[in-house]
Tab-separated table of N, CA, C and O and ligand atoms in Angstrom:
chain	number	residue	atom	x	y	z
V	1	MET	N	34.047	62.966	-169.355
V	1	MET	CA	35.074	63.002	-168.306
V	1	MET	C	34.787	61.918	-167.258
V	1	MET	O	33.645	61.696	-166.896
V	2	THR	N	35.841	61.254	-166.765
V	2	THR	CA	35.662	60.170	-165.787
V	2	THR	C	35.480	60.744	-164.394
V	2	THR	O	36.219	61.638	-163.979
V	3	VAL	N	34.474	60.210	-163.664
V	3	VAL	CA	34.292	60.603	-162.255
V	3	VAL	C	35.076	59.618	-161.402
V	3	VAL	O	34.795	58.425	-161.410
V	4	THR	N	36.059	60.097	-160.674
V	4	THR	CA	36.901	59.214	-159.848
V	4	THR	C	36.278	59.045	-158.462
V	4	THR	O	35.387	59.794	-158.064
V	5	ALA	N	36.786	58.008	-157.724
V	5	ALA	CA	36.327	57.797	-156.342
V	5	ALA	C	36.586	59.044	-155.506
V	5	ALA	O	35.772	59.427	-154.670
V	6	ALA	N	37.725	59.682	-155.772
V	6	ALA	CA	38.054	60.893	-155.011
V	6	ALA	C	37.023	61.988	-155.274
V	6	ALA	O	36.596	62.697	-154.354
V	7	ASP	N	36.571	62.107	-156.538
V	7	ASP	CA	35.545	63.110	-156.853
V	7	ASP	C	34.262	62.834	-156.070
V	7	ASP	O	33.643	63.738	-155.501
V	8	LYS	N	33.857	61.564	-156.059
V	8	LYS	CA	32.581	61.191	-155.420
V	8	LYS	C	32.607	61.383	-153.920
V	8	LYS	O	31.587	61.669	-153.302
V	9	THR	N	33.762	61.177	-153.306
V	9	THR	CA	33.835	61.205	-151.841
V	9	THR	C	34.270	62.555	-151.294
V	9	THR	O	34.093	62.828	-150.113
V	10	GLY	N	34.889	63.359	-152.129
V	10	GLY	CA	35.451	64.626	-151.651
V	10	GLY	C	36.831	64.457	-151.053
V	10	GLY	O	37.438	65.428	-150.582
V	11	ALA	N	37.357	63.211	-151.046
V	11	ALA	CA	38.689	62.978	-150.471
V	11	ALA	C	39.762	63.511	-151.417
V	11	ALA	O	39.547	63.629	-152.622
V	12	ARG	N	40.942	63.754	-150.845
V	12	ARG	CA	42.051	64.265	-151.659
V	12	ARG	C	43.115	63.212	-151.919
V	12	ARG	O	44.090	63.476	-152.603
V	13	THR	N	42.928	62.027	-151.315
V	13	THR	CA	43.864	60.935	-151.590
V	13	THR	C	43.056	59.672	-151.883
V	13	THR	O	41.904	59.549	-151.432
V	14	THR	N	43.653	58.735	-152.614
V	14	THR	CA	42.946	57.480	-152.905
V	14	THR	C	42.738	56.691	-151.618
V	14	THR	O	41.723	55.994	-151.478
V	15	GLU	N	43.669	56.787	-150.653
V	15	GLU	CA	43.515	56.062	-149.385
V	15	GLU	C	42.253	56.543	-148.659
V	15	GLU	O	41.431	55.735	-148.205
V	16	ALA	N	42.115	57.839	-148.573
V	16	ALA	CA	40.935	58.392	-147.892
V	16	ALA	C	39.667	58.041	-148.673
V	16	ALA	O	38.623	57.704	-148.082
V	17	ALA	N	39.751	58.086	-149.989
V	17	ALA	CA	38.578	57.751	-150.814
V	17	ALA	C	38.155	56.309	-150.568
V	17	ALA	O	36.950	56.017	-150.482
V	18	ASP	N	39.119	55.403	-150.402
V	18	ASP	CA	38.795	53.992	-150.133
V	18	ASP	C	38.102	53.835	-148.777
V	18	ASP	O	37.130	53.082	-148.648
V	19	VAL	N	38.628	54.536	-147.760
V	19	VAL	CA	38.006	54.470	-146.423
V	19	VAL	C	36.566	54.954	-146.500
V	19	VAL	O	35.629	54.322	-145.979
V	20	ILE	N	36.377	56.076	-147.180
V	20	ILE	CA	35.038	56.680	-147.253
V	20	ILE	C	34.085	55.784	-148.034
V	20	ILE	O	32.934	55.565	-147.617
V	21	THR	N	34.553	55.233	-149.148
V	21	THR	CA	33.688	54.362	-149.961
V	21	THR	C	33.232	53.142	-149.152
V	21	THR	O	32.044	52.790	-149.160
V	22	GLY	N	34.167	52.530	-148.403
V	22	GLY	CA	33.819	51.364	-147.587
V	22	GLY	C	32.849	51.728	-146.477
V	22	GLY	O	31.869	51.007	-146.223
V	23	ALA	N	33.115	52.850	-145.812
V	23	ALA	CA	32.255	53.258	-144.697
V	23	ALA	C	30.867	53.654	-145.211
V	23	ALA	O	29.857	53.419	-144.533
V	24	ARG	N	30.804	54.237	-146.418
V	24	ARG	CA	29.483	54.593	-146.971
V	24	ARG	C	28.653	53.344	-147.268
V	24	ARG	O	27.437	53.370	-147.122
V	25	GLU	N	29.326	52.260	-147.666
V	25	GLU	CA	28.583	51.007	-147.887
V	25	GLU	C	27.964	50.534	-146.578
V	25	GLU	O	26.823	50.061	-146.547
V	26	ARG	N	28.723	50.663	-145.484
V	26	ARG	CA	28.170	50.265	-144.172
V	26	ARG	C	27.005	51.162	-143.797
V	26	ARG	O	26.000	50.694	-143.246
V	27	ILE	N	27.139	52.466	-144.068
V	27	ILE	CA	26.045	53.397	-143.749
V	27	ILE	C	24.798	53.055	-144.556
V	27	ILE	O	23.675	53.039	-144.022
V	28	ASP	N	24.976	52.746	-145.842
V	28	ASP	CA	23.813	52.387	-146.668
V	28	ASP	C	23.125	51.136	-146.124
V	28	ASP	O	21.886	51.058	-146.094
V	29	ALA	N	23.938	50.164	-145.681
V	29	ALA	CA	23.356	48.934	-145.123
V	29	ALA	C	22.635	49.229	-143.808
V	29	ALA	O	21.542	48.701	-143.549
V	30	LEU	N	23.243	50.078	-142.976
V	30	LEU	CA	22.582	50.468	-141.718
V	30	LEU	C	21.279	51.203	-141.998
V	30	LEU	O	20.259	50.958	-141.343
V	31	ASP	N	21.299	52.111	-142.991
V	31	ASP	CA	20.078	52.853	-143.315
V	31	ASP	C	18.971	51.908	-143.778
V	31	ASP	O	17.803	52.090	-143.415
V	32	ASP	N	19.343	50.887	-144.559
V	32	ASP	CA	18.333	49.893	-144.973
V	32	ASP	C	17.708	49.218	-143.761
V	32	ASP	O	16.496	49.006	-143.706
V	33	ARG	N	18.564	48.875	-142.781
V	33	ARG	CA	18.027	48.212	-141.574
V	33	ARG	C	17.163	49.171	-140.768
V	33	ARG	O	16.117	48.783	-140.237
V	34	ILE	N	17.608	50.418	-140.651
V	34	ILE	CA	16.833	51.409	-139.897
V	34	ILE	C	15.465	51.606	-140.551
V	34	ILE	O	14.427	51.630	-139.871
V	35	ILE	N	15.457	51.726	-141.890
V	35	ILE	CA	14.183	51.908	-142.604
V	35	ILE	C	13.278	50.688	-142.386
V	35	ILE	O	12.071	50.832	-142.134
V	36	GLY	N	13.863	49.495	-142.419
V	36	GLY	CA	13.082	48.278	-142.165
V	36	GLY	C	12.486	48.285	-140.763
V	36	GLY	O	11.327	47.902	-140.562
V	37	LEU	N	13.276	48.717	-139.784
V	37	LEU	CA	12.786	48.771	-138.401
V	37	LEU	C	11.682	49.812	-138.257
V	37	LEU	O	10.694	49.602	-137.532
V	38	ILE	N	11.833	50.941	-138.947
V	38	ILE	CA	10.780	51.969	-138.889
V	38	ILE	C	9.487	51.410	-139.486
V	38	ILE	O	8.395	51.590	-138.920
V	39	GLN	N	9.609	50.704	-140.618
V	39	GLN	CA	8.406	50.126	-141.233
V	39	GLN	C	7.771	49.086	-140.310
V	39	GLN	O	6.541	49.019	-140.195
V	40	GLU	N	8.608	48.309	-139.606
V	40	GLU	CA	8.078	47.326	-138.653
V	40	GLU	C	7.374	48.048	-137.510
V	40	GLU	O	6.289	47.651	-137.069
V	41	ARG	N	7.987	49.133	-137.023
V	41	ARG	CA	7.360	49.915	-135.945
V	41	ARG	C	6.020	50.483	-136.388
V	41	ARG	O	5.054	50.512	-135.614
V	42	MET	N	5.963	50.977	-137.636
V	42	MET	CA	4.699	51.538	-138.155
V	42	MET	C	3.607	50.469	-138.148
V	42	MET	O	2.450	50.755	-137.782
V	43	ALA	N	3.951	49.240	-138.523
V	43	ALA	CA	2.958	48.159	-138.572
V	43	ALA	C	2.466	47.809	-137.162
V	43	ALA	O	1.263	47.617	-136.943
V	44	VAL	N	3.396	47.750	-136.189
V	44	VAL	CA	2.998	47.422	-134.809
V	44	VAL	C	2.136	48.544	-134.231
V	44	VAL	O	1.114	48.297	-133.573
V	45	SER	N	2.553	49.784	-134.510
V	45	SER	CA	1.785	50.934	-134.024
V	45	SER	C	0.376	50.914	-134.606
V	45	SER	O	-0.609	51.201	-133.898
V	46	ALA	N	0.248	50.526	-135.879
V	46	ALA	CA	-1.079	50.478	-136.525
V	46	ALA	C	-1.976	49.446	-135.850
V	46	ALA	O	-3.185	49.689	-135.679
V	47	VAL	N	-1.401	48.319	-135.433
V	47	VAL	CA	-2.190	47.284	-134.725
V	47	VAL	C	-2.777	47.884	-133.443
V	47	VAL	O	-3.964	47.704	-133.132
V	48	ILE	N	-1.931	48.607	-132.696
V	48	ILE	CA	-2.386	49.213	-131.425
V	48	ILE	C	-3.488	50.234	-131.693
V	48	ILE	O	-4.533	50.243	-131.032
V	49	GLN	N	-3.238	51.095	-132.679
V	49	GLN	CA	-4.211	52.156	-132.957
V	49	GLN	C	-5.554	51.577	-133.409
V	49	GLN	O	-6.620	52.050	-132.997
V	50	GLU	N	-5.504	50.557	-134.262
V	50	GLU	CA	-6.747	49.940	-134.743
V	50	GLU	C	-7.509	49.296	-133.599
V	50	GLU	O	-8.736	49.412	-133.515
V	51	ALA	N	-6.778	48.615	-132.706
V	51	ALA	CA	-7.439	47.973	-131.559
V	51	ALA	C	-8.121	49.024	-130.686
V	51	ALA	O	-9.263	48.834	-130.241
V	52	ARG	N	-7.422	50.139	-130.473
V	52	ARG	CA	-8.003	51.182	-129.609
V	52	ARG	C	-9.212	51.836	-130.270
V	52	ARG	O	-10.239	52.054	-129.635
V	53	ILE	N	-9.086	52.134	-131.585
V	53	ILE	CA	-10.195	52.779	-132.298
V	53	ILE	C	-11.403	51.835	-132.364
V	53	ILE	O	-12.544	52.244	-132.117
V	54	THR	N	-11.160	50.562	-132.664
V	54	THR	CA	-12.248	49.577	-132.732
V	54	THR	C	-12.957	49.467	-131.382
V	54	THR	O	-14.165	49.244	-131.319
V	55	SER	N	-12.208	49.656	-130.298
V	55	SER	CA	-12.818	49.565	-128.959
V	55	SER	C	-13.563	50.846	-128.583
V	55	SER	O	-14.131	50.921	-127.492
V	56	GLY	N	-13.530	51.835	-129.484
V	56	GLY	CA	-14.229	53.096	-129.204
V	56	GLY	C	-13.308	54.200	-128.721
V	56	GLY	O	-13.765	55.312	-128.430
V	57	GLY	N	-12.001	53.900	-128.634
V	57	GLY	CA	-11.057	54.916	-128.166
V	57	GLY	C	-10.526	55.797	-129.286
V	57	GLY	O	-10.970	55.692	-130.438
V	58	ARG	N	-9.572	56.643	-128.945
V	58	ARG	CA	-8.977	57.569	-129.921
V	58	ARG	C	-7.707	56.966	-130.496
V	58	ARG	O	-7.041	56.167	-129.850
V	59	ARG	N	-7.365	57.444	-131.696
V	59	ARG	CA	-6.118	56.983	-132.330
V	59	ARG	C	-4.903	57.349	-131.480
V	59	ARG	O	-4.026	56.533	-131.242
V	60	VAL	N	-4.899	58.592	-130.990
V	60	VAL	CA	-3.700	59.124	-130.334
V	60	VAL	C	-3.810	58.995	-128.818
V	60	VAL	O	-4.878	59.195	-128.241
V	61	ASN	N	-2.683	58.654	-128.184
V	61	ASN	CA	-2.605	58.600	-126.728
V	61	ASN	C	-1.410	59.451	-126.309
V	61	ASN	O	-0.250	59.031	-126.429
V	62	LEU	N	-1.703	60.673	-125.858
V	62	LEU	CA	-0.628	61.643	-125.631
V	62	LEU	C	0.316	61.247	-124.508
V	62	LEU	O	1.532	61.489	-124.599
V	63	SER	N	-0.202	60.624	-123.436
V	63	SER	CA	0.689	60.258	-122.321
V	63	SER	C	1.712	59.217	-122.787
V	63	SER	O	2.888	59.278	-122.406
V	64	ARG	N	1.288	58.292	-123.613
V	64	ARG	CA	2.238	57.308	-124.161
V	64	ARG	C	3.249	58.002	-125.086
V	64	ARG	O	4.443	57.690	-125.071
V	65	GLU	N	2.768	58.966	-125.873
V	65	GLU	CA	3.692	59.672	-126.768
V	65	GLU	C	4.756	60.423	-125.968
V	65	GLU	O	5.912	60.508	-126.394
V	66	MET	N	4.368	60.960	-124.808
V	66	MET	CA	5.354	61.641	-123.939
V	66	MET	C	6.432	60.655	-123.483
V	66	MET	O	7.620	60.997	-123.412
V	67	GLU	N	6.023	59.422	-123.152
V	67	GLU	CA	7.003	58.404	-122.755
V	67	GLU	C	7.968	58.111	-123.898
V	67	GLU	O	9.182	57.974	-123.693
V	68	VAL	N	7.425	58.002	-125.117
V	68	VAL	CA	8.273	57.723	-126.287
V	68	VAL	C	9.253	58.881	-126.501
V	68	VAL	O	10.460	58.672	-126.730
V	69	LEU	N	8.749	60.118	-126.419
V	69	LEU	CA	9.613	61.293	-126.608
V	69	LEU	C	10.728	61.327	-125.553
V	69	LEU	O	11.895	61.597	-125.868
V	70	ASP	N	10.373	61.043	-124.288
V	70	ASP	CA	11.373	61.019	-123.202
V	70	ASP	C	12.441	59.959	-123.462
V	70	ASP	O	13.626	60.191	-123.218
V	71	HIS	N	11.988	58.806	-123.930
V	71	HIS	CA	12.907	57.698	-124.212
V	71	HIS	C	13.983	58.150	-125.217
V	71	HIS	O	15.185	57.967	-125.008
V	72	TYR	N	13.548	58.756	-126.309
V	72	TYR	CA	14.486	59.213	-127.348
V	72	TYR	C	15.361	60.363	-126.846
V	72	TYR	O	16.547	60.439	-127.168
V	73	ARG	N	14.779	61.259	-126.073
V	73	ARG	CA	15.561	62.400	-125.575
V	73	ARG	C	16.637	61.933	-124.604
V	73	ARG	O	17.774	62.404	-124.656
V	74	HIS	N	16.296	60.967	-123.739
V	74	HIS	CA	17.308	60.440	-122.813
V	74	HIS	C	18.441	59.757	-123.571
V	74	HIS	O	19.600	59.853	-123.200
V	75	ALA	N	18.090	59.050	-124.646
V	75	ALA	CA	19.104	58.288	-125.390
V	75	ALA	C	19.947	59.180	-126.291
V	75	ALA	O	21.156	58.967	-126.444
V	76	LEU	N	19.325	60.220	-126.887
V	76	LEU	CA	19.992	60.950	-127.985
V	76	LEU	C	20.083	62.458	-127.764
V	76	LEU	O	20.602	63.170	-128.629
V	77	GLY	N	19.581	62.936	-126.618
V	77	GLY	CA	19.600	64.378	-126.391
V	77	GLY	C	18.490	65.081	-127.165
V	77	GLY	O	17.583	64.446	-127.707
V	78	LYS	N	18.590	66.414	-127.231
V	78	LYS	CA	17.501	67.208	-127.818
V	78	LYS	C	17.111	66.772	-129.240
V	78	LYS	O	15.918	66.706	-129.551
V	79	PRO	N	18.101	66.481	-130.116
V	79	PRO	CA	17.693	66.039	-131.458
V	79	PRO	C	16.877	64.743	-131.428
V	79	PRO	O	16.124	64.456	-132.367
V	80	GLY	N	17.037	63.961	-130.341
V	80	GLY	CA	16.241	62.740	-130.203
V	80	GLY	C	14.757	63.042	-130.148
V	80	GLY	O	13.929	62.259	-130.641
V	81	THR	N	14.408	64.180	-129.551
V	81	THR	CA	12.996	64.566	-129.481
V	81	THR	C	12.457	64.818	-130.886
V	81	THR	O	11.362	64.351	-131.232
V	82	ALA	N	13.223	65.530	-131.705
V	82	ALA	CA	12.786	65.805	-133.081
V	82	ALA	C	12.652	64.511	-133.874
V	82	ALA	O	11.693	64.329	-134.649
V	83	LEU	N	13.604	63.607	-133.643
V	83	LEU	CA	13.545	62.313	-134.337
V	83	LEU	C	12.292	61.543	-133.923
V	83	LEU	O	11.585	60.970	-134.768
V	84	ALA	N	11.999	61.552	-132.615
V	84	ALA	CA	10.822	60.835	-132.125
V	84	ALA	C	9.535	61.466	-132.665
V	84	ALA	O	8.568	60.758	-132.966
V	85	MET	N	9.515	62.798	-132.773
V	85	MET	CA	8.325	63.479	-133.334
V	85	MET	C	8.080	63.003	-134.762
V	85	MET	O	6.937	62.737	-135.156
V	86	THR	N	9.159	62.917	-135.546
V	86	THR	CA	9.031	62.453	-136.926
V	86	THR	C	8.563	60.994	-136.956
V	86	THR	O	7.702	60.617	-137.761
V	87	MET	N	9.125	60.192	-136.047
V	87	MET	CA	8.734	58.777	-135.967
V	87	MET	C	7.250	58.659	-135.637
V	87	MET	O	6.514	57.864	-136.251
V	88	LEU	N	6.807	59.447	-134.663
V	88	LEU	CA	5.391	59.388	-134.283
V	88	LEU	C	4.511	59.842	-135.440
V	88	LEU	O	3.437	59.264	-135.681
V	89	GLU	N	4.961	60.849	-136.174
V	89	GLU	CA	4.171	61.315	-137.328
V	89	GLU	C	4.069	60.206	-138.381
V	89	GLU	O	3.020	60.003	-138.992
V	90	LEU	N	5.162	59.489	-138.593
V	90	LEU	CA	5.132	58.373	-139.538
V	90	LEU	C	4.163	57.288	-139.068
V	90	LEU	O	3.494	56.646	-139.881
V	91	CYS	N	4.118	57.067	-137.753
V	91	CYS	CA	3.337	55.946	-137.210
V	91	CYS	C	1.857	56.267	-137.046
V	91	CYS	O	1.028	55.369	-137.172
V	92	ARG	N	1.522	57.511	-136.736
V	92	ARG	CA	0.097	57.804	-136.527
V	92	ARG	C	-0.418	58.995	-137.343
V	92	ARG	O	-1.544	59.447	-137.155
V	93	GLY	N	0.411	59.522	-138.239
V	93	GLY	CA	-0.002	60.674	-139.041
V	93	GLY	C	0.156	61.962	-138.261
V	93	GLY	O	0.521	61.950	-137.088
V	94	ARG	N	-0.110	63.080	-138.940
V	94	ARG	CA	-0.029	64.386	-138.267
V	94	ARG	C	-1.219	64.548	-137.348
V	94	ARG	O	-2.321	64.147	-137.682
V	95	VAL	N	-0.976	65.161	-136.184
V	95	VAL	CA	-2.123	65.424	-135.300
V	95	VAL	C	-2.486	66.897	-135.357
V	95	VAL	O	-1.693	67.722	-135.757
P	1	LIG	C1	1.039	52.910	-130.646
P	1	LIG	C2	0.206	53.615	-129.869
P	1	LIG	O1	-0.687	54.544	-130.405
P	1	LIG	C3	-0.250	55.816	-130.868
P	1	LIG	C4	1.063	55.745	-131.524
P	1	LIG	C5	2.196	55.756	-130.734
P	1	LIG	C6	3.498	55.253	-131.257
P	1	LIG	O2	3.605	55.016	-132.479
P	1	LIG	O3	4.440	55.066	-130.453
P	1	LIG	C7	2.127	56.208	-129.398
P	1	LIG	C8	0.963	56.645	-128.861
P	1	LIG	C9	-0.282	56.748	-129.654
P	1	LIG	O4	-0.508	58.088	-130.050
P	1	LIG	C10	0.164	53.408	-128.391
P	1	LIG	O5	-0.741	53.928	-127.738
P	1	LIG	O6	1.057	52.722	-127.856
């Protein structure tokens, strides 16, 4: 059986299916960029952590993490905090 664009998108008209298919391509491209930025952030964060550990300090700096959490919460509301927590976990591991 053939899978139509309407089947894949959940749309009930070909016009809506076309809009959704085009917008999903943009979302996929945005997600690629977001993932690239997260990977870049992880690399920069690793440089900071290594410098601090090599100097005799600790990997984690909680006061800085609070600033990062506040930044995301101000920009995105409560879910921003959860997003920042996940980002921090990606960048420095679970604490
Ligand atoms: C990158 C740092 O080290 C750790 C990782 C952080 C981050 O990825 O944003 C923030 C605080 C630290 O726990 C830093 O101190 O800035």
